[in-house]
Coordinates of C-alpha atoms in Angstrom, one line a residue:
Chain A
M1 CA 260.3 39.1 -178.0
K2 CA 260.0 42.4 -179.6
A3 CA 258.7 45.3 -176.8
D4 CA 254.9 47.0 -178.4
F5 CA 256.3 50.1 -177.8
A6 CA 252.9 51.8 -178.8
R7 CA 251.4 49.6 -175.8
W8 CA 253.6 50.2 -173.8
A9 CA 253.6 53.9 -174.5
A10 CA 249.8 54.1 -173.6
A11 CA 249.9 54.2 -169.4
P12 CA 252.5 54.8 -166.7
P13 CA 254.5 52.5 -165.2
S14 CA 252.7 50.8 -162.1
W15 CA 255.1 52.8 -160.0
A16 CA 252.8 56.8 -161.1
A17 CA 251.1 58.2 -157.9
G18 CA 247.9 57.0 -159.3
H19 CA 245.0 59.0 -156.7
D20 CA 248.4 60.6 -155.2
I21 CA 247.6 64.5 -154.3
G22 CA 251.2 64.6 -152.2
P23 CA 254.0 66.0 -153.0
V24 CA 255.8 62.8 -153.4
L25 CA 255.3 61.2 -155.9
S26 CA 257.9 58.7 -156.7
T27 CA 260.8 56.7 -154.9
R28 CA 263.4 55.3 -157.2
V29 CA 266.9 53.6 -156.0
R30 CA 269.9 52.5 -157.7
I31 CA 273.4 50.8 -157.6
A32 CA 275.9 51.1 -159.9
R33 CA 278.1 47.8 -160.2
N34 CA 281.0 47.2 -162.4
L35 CA 282.6 43.7 -163.3
A36 CA 286.1 43.0 -161.9
G37 CA 289.3 43.3 -164.2
L38 CA 287.1 45.0 -167.5
P39 CA 287.4 48.4 -168.8
F40 CA 284.2 50.4 -168.1
P41 CA 282.1 50.8 -170.9
H42 CA 282.6 54.3 -172.1
N43 CA 286.6 52.9 -172.0
A44 CA 285.7 48.8 -173.9
S45 CA 285.6 47.9 -177.2
S46 CA 282.2 47.5 -178.8
R47 CA 283.1 43.2 -178.4
L48 CA 283.8 44.1 -174.7
Q49 CA 280.6 45.7 -174.0
S50 CA 278.7 43.0 -176.3
S51 CA 280.2 40.4 -173.9
V52 CA 279.7 42.1 -170.7
I53 CA 275.9 42.6 -172.3
H54 CA 275.5 39.1 -172.7
Q55 CA 276.6 38.5 -168.9
V56 CA 275.1 39.8 -167.2
F57 CA 272.0 39.0 -169.6
D58 CA 272.7 35.2 -168.8
A59 CA 272.8 35.9 -165.4
S60 CA 269.6 37.1 -165.2
R61 CA 268.1 34.2 -166.5
E62 CA 269.0 32.6 -163.5
I63 CA 267.9 35.2 -161.4
A64 CA 263.4 34.6 -160.4
R65 CA 262.5 38.1 -160.4
L66 CA 264.0 38.4 -163.9
T67 CA 262.1 35.1 -165.4
R68 CA 259.4 37.5 -166.7
A69 CA 261.4 40.3 -167.7
Q70 CA 261.6 41.9 -171.3
T71 CA 265.3 42.3 -172.3
L72 CA 266.3 45.8 -174.9
S73 CA 269.3 46.0 -176.7
L74 CA 269.4 49.7 -177.4
N75 CA 271.2 50.2 -180.6
D76 CA 268.5 47.9 -182.2
L77 CA 265.9 51.4 -181.1
G78 CA 265.8 54.7 -182.7
P79 CA 265.9 57.3 -181.1
L80 CA 262.0 57.7 -181.2
Q81 CA 261.9 55.0 -178.1
R82 CA 264.8 55.3 -176.8
G83 CA 263.4 58.8 -175.6
F84 CA 260.4 56.7 -174.8
L85 CA 263.1 54.8 -172.2
M86 CA 264.6 58.0 -171.0
E87 CA 260.4 59.9 -170.6
R88 CA 259.6 56.5 -168.4
Q89 CA 262.8 57.2 -166.2
L90 CA 264.3 53.3 -167.4
I91 CA 267.7 55.0 -169.0
S92 CA 268.7 58.3 -168.7
H93 CA 269.0 61.8 -170.5
Q94 CA 272.4 61.3 -170.8
H95 CA 272.0 57.8 -172.6
A96 CA 269.4 58.0 -174.3
R97 CA 272.0 58.7 -177.2
A98 CA 275.1 56.5 -176.3
E99 CA 276.6 55.0 -179.5
R100 CA 278.3 52.5 -177.2
E101 CA 275.8 48.5 -177.2
C102 CA 273.7 49.2 -174.4
G103 CA 271.2 47.2 -172.5
L104 CA 268.4 47.0 -171.1
I105 CA 266.0 44.6 -168.4
V106 CA 262.3 45.3 -167.5
V107 CA 259.6 43.9 -165.7
P108 CA 256.7 44.0 -166.0
G109 CA 254.9 47.1 -164.1
E110 CA 258.2 48.3 -164.4
I111 CA 259.5 48.0 -161.0
L112 CA 262.8 46.8 -161.5
S113 CA 265.3 47.8 -164.1
V114 CA 268.6 46.5 -165.3
M115 CA 270.7 48.9 -167.3
V116 CA 273.9 47.9 -168.5
N117 CA 276.6 49.3 -170.3
E118 CA 275.8 53.4 -169.0
E119 CA 278.1 54.7 -167.6
D120 CA 278.8 51.6 -165.3
H121 CA 278.1 48.2 -166.6
I122 CA 275.3 47.1 -164.5
R123 CA 273.5 50.4 -163.6
A124 CA 270.1 48.4 -161.8
A125 CA 267.0 50.2 -160.0
A126 CA 263.9 49.7 -157.8
F127 CA 260.6 51.9 -158.1
R128 CA 258.2 52.3 -156.2
T129 CA 254.9 55.2 -155.6
G130 CA 255.4 58.2 -152.5
V131 CA 257.7 57.6 -150.2
S132 CA 258.8 53.8 -150.0
L133 CA 262.8 53.5 -149.6
D134 CA 262.8 50.8 -147.6
E135 CA 260.5 48.9 -149.7
A136 CA 262.1 49.7 -152.5
W137 CA 266.2 49.1 -151.4
S138 CA 265.1 46.2 -150.3
D139 CA 264.2 44.8 -153.1
L140 CA 267.0 46.3 -155.2
A141 CA 269.5 45.1 -152.5
M142 CA 268.1 41.6 -152.8
L143 CA 268.6 42.0 -157.0
D144 CA 272.8 42.8 -156.1
E145 CA 272.6 39.8 -153.4
E146 CA 271.3 37.0 -156.6
L147 CA 274.0 39.2 -159.6
S148 CA 276.9 39.1 -157.4
G149 CA 276.6 35.4 -156.8
R150 CA 276.8 35.3 -160.3
L151 CA 279.1 38.0 -161.2
T152 CA 282.1 39.7 -159.9
F153 CA 282.0 42.9 -159.4
A154 CA 284.8 45.6 -159.2
F155 CA 284.9 46.1 -155.1
V156 CA 288.1 46.9 -153.4
P157 CA 288.2 46.8 -149.9
D158 CA 289.1 50.9 -148.8
F159 CA 287.0 52.8 -151.7
G160 CA 284.0 50.0 -151.8
F161 CA 282.2 49.4 -155.0
E162 CA 284.3 50.7 -157.8
T163 CA 282.6 53.3 -160.5
A164 CA 283.2 54.6 -164.3
C165 CA 283.2 58.3 -161.8
P166 CA 284.6 58.4 -158.7
T167 CA 280.8 60.0 -158.0
N168 CA 279.3 57.2 -156.9
M169 CA 282.0 55.1 -155.2
G170 CA 281.3 52.8 -152.3
T171 CA 277.8 52.2 -151.9
G172 CA 277.0 53.3 -155.6
L173 CA 273.9 53.8 -154.5
R174 CA 271.7 56.7 -155.8
V175 CA 268.8 56.8 -153.5
S176 CA 265.5 59.4 -154.8
C177 CA 262.2 61.0 -154.4
L178 CA 260.3 63.0 -157.4
M179 CA 258.6 65.5 -156.3
H180 CA 255.8 67.9 -157.1
L181 CA 256.4 71.1 -155.6
P182 CA 254.6 74.3 -157.0
A183 CA 253.6 76.3 -153.9
L184 CA 257.4 76.8 -152.9
V185 CA 257.7 77.6 -157.2
L186 CA 255.2 80.1 -156.8
S187 CA 256.3 81.6 -153.2
N188 CA 260.3 82.0 -154.4
Q189 CA 261.5 79.8 -151.7
I190 CA 262.5 76.9 -153.5
G191 CA 265.6 77.9 -154.2
A192 CA 266.7 78.3 -150.6
V193 CA 264.8 75.1 -149.4
L194 CA 267.3 73.3 -152.8
E195 CA 270.1 75.3 -151.4
G196 CA 269.5 73.9 -148.0
L197 CA 269.3 70.2 -149.4
S198 CA 272.6 70.4 -150.2
R199 CA 273.9 71.6 -147.7
H200 CA 273.0 68.3 -146.1
G201 CA 274.5 66.7 -148.5
L202 CA 272.1 66.7 -151.0
T203 CA 271.3 67.5 -154.2
A204 CA 268.3 68.3 -156.4
R205 CA 267.4 67.5 -160.4
G206 CA 264.8 67.6 -163.3
F207 CA 262.7 65.5 -163.8
Y208 CA 264.9 64.0 -167.1
G209 CA 268.3 63.1 -163.9
E210 CA 271.4 65.3 -164.0
G211 CA 271.7 68.3 -167.2
T212 CA 267.9 69.2 -166.4
S213 CA 265.6 71.5 -165.4
A214 CA 262.7 71.5 -163.1
V215 CA 259.7 70.4 -165.9
G216 CA 255.9 70.7 -164.5
D217 CA 257.8 71.4 -160.6
L218 CA 258.3 68.0 -160.4
F219 CA 262.4 68.0 -158.5
Q220 CA 264.3 64.9 -157.9
I221 CA 265.4 64.6 -154.5
S222 CA 268.8 62.1 -154.4
N223 CA 271.8 61.8 -152.0
A224 CA 275.3 63.8 -153.3
R225 CA 277.3 61.3 -151.0
T226 CA 277.7 57.6 -151.9
L227 CA 281.7 57.0 -149.9
G228 CA 281.8 56.5 -146.5
V229 CA 278.2 56.8 -145.7
S230 CA 276.5 53.2 -145.3
E231 CA 273.2 52.1 -147.2
S232 CA 271.1 52.5 -144.9
Q233 CA 273.0 56.2 -143.2
I234 CA 271.7 57.3 -147.0
I235 CA 267.6 56.1 -147.2
R236 CA 267.6 57.8 -143.7
N237 CA 269.1 61.0 -145.0
V238 CA 266.8 61.1 -147.7
E239 CA 263.8 60.6 -146.5
K240 CA 264.1 62.6 -143.1
A241 CA 265.2 65.1 -145.7
V242 CA 262.3 64.9 -147.8
R243 CA 259.5 64.6 -145.4
Q244 CA 260.4 67.8 -144.0
V245 CA 260.6 69.0 -147.6
A246 CA 257.0 67.8 -147.8
A247 CA 255.9 69.3 -144.8
I248 CA 257.3 72.6 -145.9
E249 CA 255.6 72.8 -149.3
T250 CA 252.4 71.4 -147.7
K251 CA 252.5 74.2 -145.0
E252 CA 253.4 77.2 -148.3
S253 CA 250.4 76.3 -150.8
A254 CA 247.6 76.4 -147.0
E255 CA 249.5 79.4 -146.3
L256 CA 248.9 80.3 -150.4
A257 CA 245.3 78.8 -150.1
A258 CA 244.6 81.1 -147.5
G259 CA 246.6 84.5 -148.1
N260 CA 245.2 87.9 -150.1
D261 CA 246.7 86.4 -152.8
R262 CA 244.0 83.0 -152.9
R263 CA 242.1 84.8 -154.9
A264 CA 244.9 84.7 -158.1
L265 CA 245.7 81.5 -156.9
E266 CA 242.1 80.2 -157.9
D267 CA 242.2 82.4 -161.2
R268 CA 244.9 81.3 -162.2
V269 CA 244.7 77.0 -161.2
Y270 CA 240.8 77.3 -162.8
R271 CA 242.1 79.3 -165.6
A272 CA 244.8 76.6 -166.1
L273 CA 241.8 73.5 -166.2
G274 CA 240.0 75.6 -168.2
T275 CA 243.2 75.9 -171.0
L276 CA 243.5 72.0 -170.9
Q277 CA 240.6 71.3 -171.2
Q278 CA 239.7 73.3 -174.1
A279 CA 243.1 74.1 -175.6
R280 CA 243.6 72.0 -179.2
L281 CA 247.8 73.2 -178.9
L282 CA 249.5 72.6 -176.0
E283 CA 253.6 72.5 -176.0
Y284 CA 254.3 70.3 -173.3
V285 CA 256.1 73.1 -171.0
E286 CA 252.7 74.9 -170.8
G287 CA 250.8 71.6 -170.3
M288 CA 252.9 70.8 -167.2
R289 CA 252.9 73.7 -165.8
L290 CA 249.3 73.4 -166.1
L291 CA 248.8 70.8 -164.6
S292 CA 251.5 71.6 -161.8
L293 CA 248.5 74.5 -161.1
V294 CA 245.4 72.0 -162.0
R295 CA 247.1 69.7 -158.6
L296 CA 248.0 72.1 -156.9
G297 CA 244.9 72.7 -156.8
L298 CA 243.3 69.6 -156.6
R299 CA 246.0 68.7 -153.1
L300 CA 244.3 72.2 -151.6
G301 CA 240.8 70.0 -152.0
W302 CA 239.4 72.6 -154.4
P303 CA 235.8 71.6 -156.1
L304 CA 238.6 71.2 -159.3
E305 CA 236.6 68.7 -162.4
A306 CA 239.4 66.3 -162.7
R307 CA 241.0 63.6 -161.0
A308 CA 243.8 62.8 -159.3
D309 CA 244.9 59.5 -161.5
A310 CA 244.5 61.6 -164.3
L311 CA 247.0 64.5 -163.6
N312 CA 249.4 61.9 -162.3
D313 CA 249.2 59.6 -165.3
L314 CA 249.0 62.3 -168.3
V315 CA 253.2 63.0 -165.8
F316 CA 254.2 60.7 -168.2
L317 CA 251.3 60.0 -171.4
A318 CA 251.3 63.7 -172.5
Q319 CA 255.8 63.5 -173.0
P320 CA 256.8 63.7 -176.5
S321 CA 258.0 60.6 -177.5
H322 CA 254.5 59.0 -175.2
L323 CA 252.5 60.8 -177.4
R324 CA 254.7 59.8 -181.3
L325 CA 254.7 56.4 -180.4
R326 CA 250.3 56.1 -179.8
T327 CA 249.9 58.1 -182.4
A328 CA 252.7 56.5 -185.1
R329 CA 249.9 56.4 -187.4
D330 CA 248.7 59.9 -186.6
G331 CA 252.5 61.0 -187.9
G332 CA 251.3 63.9 -189.7
S333 CA 249.8 65.8 -186.8
P334 CA 252.0 68.1 -184.4
E335 CA 252.9 66.8 -181.4
A336 CA 250.8 69.7 -179.2
A337 CA 248.0 68.8 -181.5
L338 CA 248.4 65.5 -180.8
R339 CA 249.0 66.6 -177.0
A340 CA 246.0 68.2 -176.2
E341 CA 243.7 65.5 -177.7
T342 CA 245.3 63.4 -175.4
V343 CA 245.4 65.9 -172.3
R344 CA 241.2 66.4 -172.8
G345 CA 240.9 62.7 -173.4
R346 CA 242.4 61.2 -169.7
L347 CA 240.8 64.9 -168.0
N348 CA 237.2 63.5 -169.1
G349 CA 238.1 60.3 -168.2
R350 CA 238.1 58.3 -171.4
A351 CA 241.2 55.9 -171.0
G352 CA 242.2 56.2 -175.1
N353 CA 243.5 59.5 -176.4
Chain B
M1 CA 303.3 65.5 -167.6
L2 CA 301.8 65.1 -164.2
C3 CA 302.5 67.9 -160.9
S4 CA 305.7 66.3 -159.0
Q5 CA 304.3 66.9 -156.4
C6 CA 300.9 66.3 -156.5
Q7 CA 300.9 64.2 -159.3
F8 CA 297.1 64.5 -160.1
N9 CA 297.4 68.5 -161.7
P10 CA 298.8 69.0 -165.3
A11 CA 302.2 70.2 -164.3
A12 CA 302.0 73.9 -166.1
L13 CA 305.8 75.5 -164.6
Q14 CA 309.2 74.3 -165.1
F15 CA 311.8 74.4 -162.2
D16 CA 314.9 73.5 -161.4
A17 CA 317.6 74.0 -158.9
I18 CA 321.1 73.0 -158.0
V19 CA 320.9 70.6 -155.9
N20 CA 324.5 69.0 -153.5
G21 CA 325.9 70.2 -157.2
H22 CA 323.5 68.4 -159.6
K23 CA 321.0 70.1 -160.8
A24 CA 316.9 69.0 -160.4
T25 CA 313.6 69.6 -162.5
A26 CA 311.0 70.2 -161.2
H27 CA 307.4 70.0 -163.0
L28 CA 304.7 71.4 -160.9
C29 CA 300.8 72.7 -161.1
A30 CA 300.7 76.6 -160.3
A31 CA 297.9 75.2 -156.9
C32 CA 301.3 73.8 -156.2
A33 CA 303.9 76.3 -157.6
Q34 CA 302.2 78.8 -155.4
Q35 CA 302.5 76.4 -152.1
A36 CA 305.8 76.3 -152.3
G37 CA 306.3 80.2 -152.4
L38 CA 307.1 79.8 -156.2
G39 CA 303.7 82.4 -157.6
S40 CA 302.7 81.4 -160.9
T41 CA 305.1 84.8 -161.9
A42 CA 308.5 82.5 -161.5
S43 CA 309.3 81.6 -165.0
G44 CA 309.8 78.1 -165.9
N45 CA 313.0 77.3 -167.3
S46 CA 315.4 80.4 -166.6
E47 CA 318.4 80.7 -164.7
P48 CA 318.3 77.7 -162.2
I49 CA 317.5 79.0 -158.8
N50 CA 320.2 78.3 -156.3
F51 CA 318.8 76.2 -153.6
P52 CA 320.1 77.3 -150.6
T53 CA 318.5 80.6 -151.2
L54 CA 314.9 78.9 -151.3
P55 CA 311.6 79.4 -149.5
P56 CA 312.2 76.3 -146.8
A57 CA 309.1 75.0 -148.4
L58 CA 309.8 74.5 -151.8
A59 CA 313.7 74.0 -150.4
A60 CA 312.1 70.6 -148.8
L61 CA 310.7 69.6 -152.5
F62 CA 313.4 69.9 -154.2
G63 CA 315.1 67.6 -151.3
A64 CA 313.4 65.2 -152.2
L65 CA 313.3 65.5 -155.7
S66 CA 316.7 65.7 -155.5
Q67 CA 316.7 62.0 -153.5
W68 CA 313.9 60.2 -155.6
T69 CA 314.7 58.5 -158.8
P70 CA 311.1 59.0 -161.2
P71 CA 310.0 56.0 -161.6
A72 CA 310.2 54.5 -165.3
R73 CA 307.5 57.2 -166.6
Q74 CA 304.8 54.4 -168.3
T75 CA 304.6 53.1 -165.1
T76 CA 303.6 55.8 -163.3
D77 CA 301.3 57.4 -166.2
A78 CA 299.4 54.4 -167.2
C79 CA 296.9 52.1 -166.0
P80 CA 298.8 48.9 -166.1
R81 CA 295.0 47.4 -167.1
C82 CA 294.0 49.7 -169.5
R83 CA 296.5 52.5 -170.7
W84 CA 294.2 55.0 -168.6
T85 CA 296.2 58.3 -167.5
L86 CA 294.9 61.3 -165.4
F87 CA 295.7 63.0 -168.2
D88 CA 292.5 61.7 -169.4
F89 CA 291.0 61.0 -165.9
R90 CA 290.9 65.3 -166.1
R91 CA 290.4 65.1 -169.6
T92 CA 286.1 62.9 -169.2
G93 CA 285.9 62.8 -165.8
K94 CA 285.9 59.2 -165.8
M95 CA 288.3 56.5 -164.4
G96 CA 289.0 54.0 -167.1
C97 CA 288.6 50.8 -165.7
P98 CA 288.2 49.4 -161.6
D99 CA 292.4 48.8 -161.4
C100 CA 293.2 52.8 -161.8
Y101 CA 291.3 53.2 -158.6
V102 CA 293.8 51.2 -156.9
H103 CA 297.0 51.8 -159.6
F104 CA 296.0 56.0 -159.2
H105 CA 295.4 55.0 -155.1
R106 CA 297.6 58.5 -154.4
A107 CA 295.4 60.6 -156.9
S108 CA 291.9 58.4 -156.4
E109 CA 292.3 59.3 -152.1
K110 CA 292.6 62.6 -152.9
I111 CA 289.7 63.2 -156.2
L112 CA 287.6 60.8 -153.4
A113 CA 288.3 63.8 -151.0
E114 CA 287.6 66.9 -153.0
I115 CA 283.9 64.5 -154.9
Q116 CA 282.8 62.7 -151.8
G117 CA 284.2 64.1 -148.0
A118 CA 285.8 60.6 -147.7
V119 CA 288.1 57.8 -148.3
S120 CA 286.9 54.9 -146.6
H121 CA 283.7 53.0 -147.5
K122 CA 281.2 52.1 -145.6
G123 CA 277.9 49.0 -146.5
R124 CA 277.2 46.0 -148.2
K125 CA 280.1 43.7 -150.1
P126 CA 279.5 41.9 -152.5
A127 CA 277.8 38.8 -151.9
A128 CA 280.8 35.4 -151.4
R129 CA 280.7 33.5 -153.8

C-alpha cells in the first residue's frame, strides 16, 4: 500500500497533546537492538542492509500488534517525505538524509514504530500523550519480547544489548518527555535547570533530537546513561526529573503572571495571538515562538481566543514538510504564506487549512 | 598504531630502551607518556633511554614490554568478523559489529566506563528462543 502523505500530513499523530496545556506534551520510549553476527548499518554492504530490512519486516508480519502497520522503504521516498517523517519524530534528524537502505514500520495512530537500519539495525519506539512512561514502556517491552522471539539480538551478559554507538549499550533504552518550558526560558532559568539535569544523568535536546536547538521553547528531556541502570530505574529517574521540571515551570509561570512584569507578559502573549490571527507571512521559528507564548497564556488561564488543541496540533502541522505535503498543488506559494494561512485556519476553528 | 599501554589512543610518541641488553620500543599516546613520567617534550627516536635511570613507572612499563611479545598485528588490530579497528572507532565513534565489543574487550570497558560510568549491564535479556 502506498502511503498517502498529503492525507497523513493533514492531522497530527494520535499522541499529540490534544486539549492539555501542561508543560509535558508527550512521552517517547525507544530501544536500540541489533542482529547478532552482522555488521552495524554504517559498516554493512547495501546487500546486507537490505537483508536486515527483510528479516525485520518478515518478523513484524508475524506480530499481532504490527499487522495493521504500514511498512516503508525510505529509499523510495524523496527529501520532502523524509523531512515529514523527521517532523513526526519517526526518524532522526541525522537519518532523514542517510543514503543507506532504511525501512520504517509504523502503526496507525503512530504510537508504535520500528526504524530499520538507522544507527542500529532496529530502533523501536512507543509514543504517548503527556507523562505516560509506564504505559509506553509496557507496550514497547512487549514488542521487544515479540521481536526477540523471532530475531537473534546481539547481547553479551556483561555489556547488555550491543549497539553501534557505545552511548546506547546496555539496555539500549532512551526514555524522553517533550516539554514546553516558556516560563523557564523567559526568566532565563532554563540554563541552570538543564545543567542541574545533566548532573543527575539526564540530558536535554531540542524538538528534533540530538544536535538541534530548541524551537518554540520545546525540550526533550531524556536519560543520558543506558548501561548499569535497569529499565525501571531509568524510567523512574526520568519521570521524577520531568515532574520536578514541570513543577518549576508551573511555579515560575505563576510568578511571572503575578509579578510586576505581568502587564509586559500579557502584552507579549496577546500580541503573539494577534500576529498569529492576522499574519500573512509566518516563518517557522517565529510561528513556534508565538504559539509558545499563546500556549503559556492559556496555561495561566487568561481569556484568549485560542483553543489548546489547535495550538498543540499546530506544533506538528506548522512544520515545513507538513505544510509542503498538504499543499503540494500550491507549489508556488512561499512556505511562510502557507504557514500563516494554516495557523489562521486552525485558530479560527477550521479543520482544513 | 595504537598506544602500547592503553591500547586505545593512537600512539603519538616512540620510546626506545635497552632492557636486559635488548632494545625495546614503546609506542605511547601523549596521555600514557605523561603518566609514565615522560612529558610530550621527550623526543622519540633519539638516543635509546638507559634502562637503570628510568623513572619507576616507566621502568615497569618497559619491563613488561620486554616480556611481552607483540601479538601478530593483524589479529590485534582488526575485529576478526568485520575488520573494524579501534582507529575506525576513534574516527567514527561507532563500533563495526557486535563482535567488536568482545574482540576489543579491554578498550570497550574503558570506553564504556568513560561514557556510561559503568561497565556491567543491569536489566532485560533477550527472550529465550
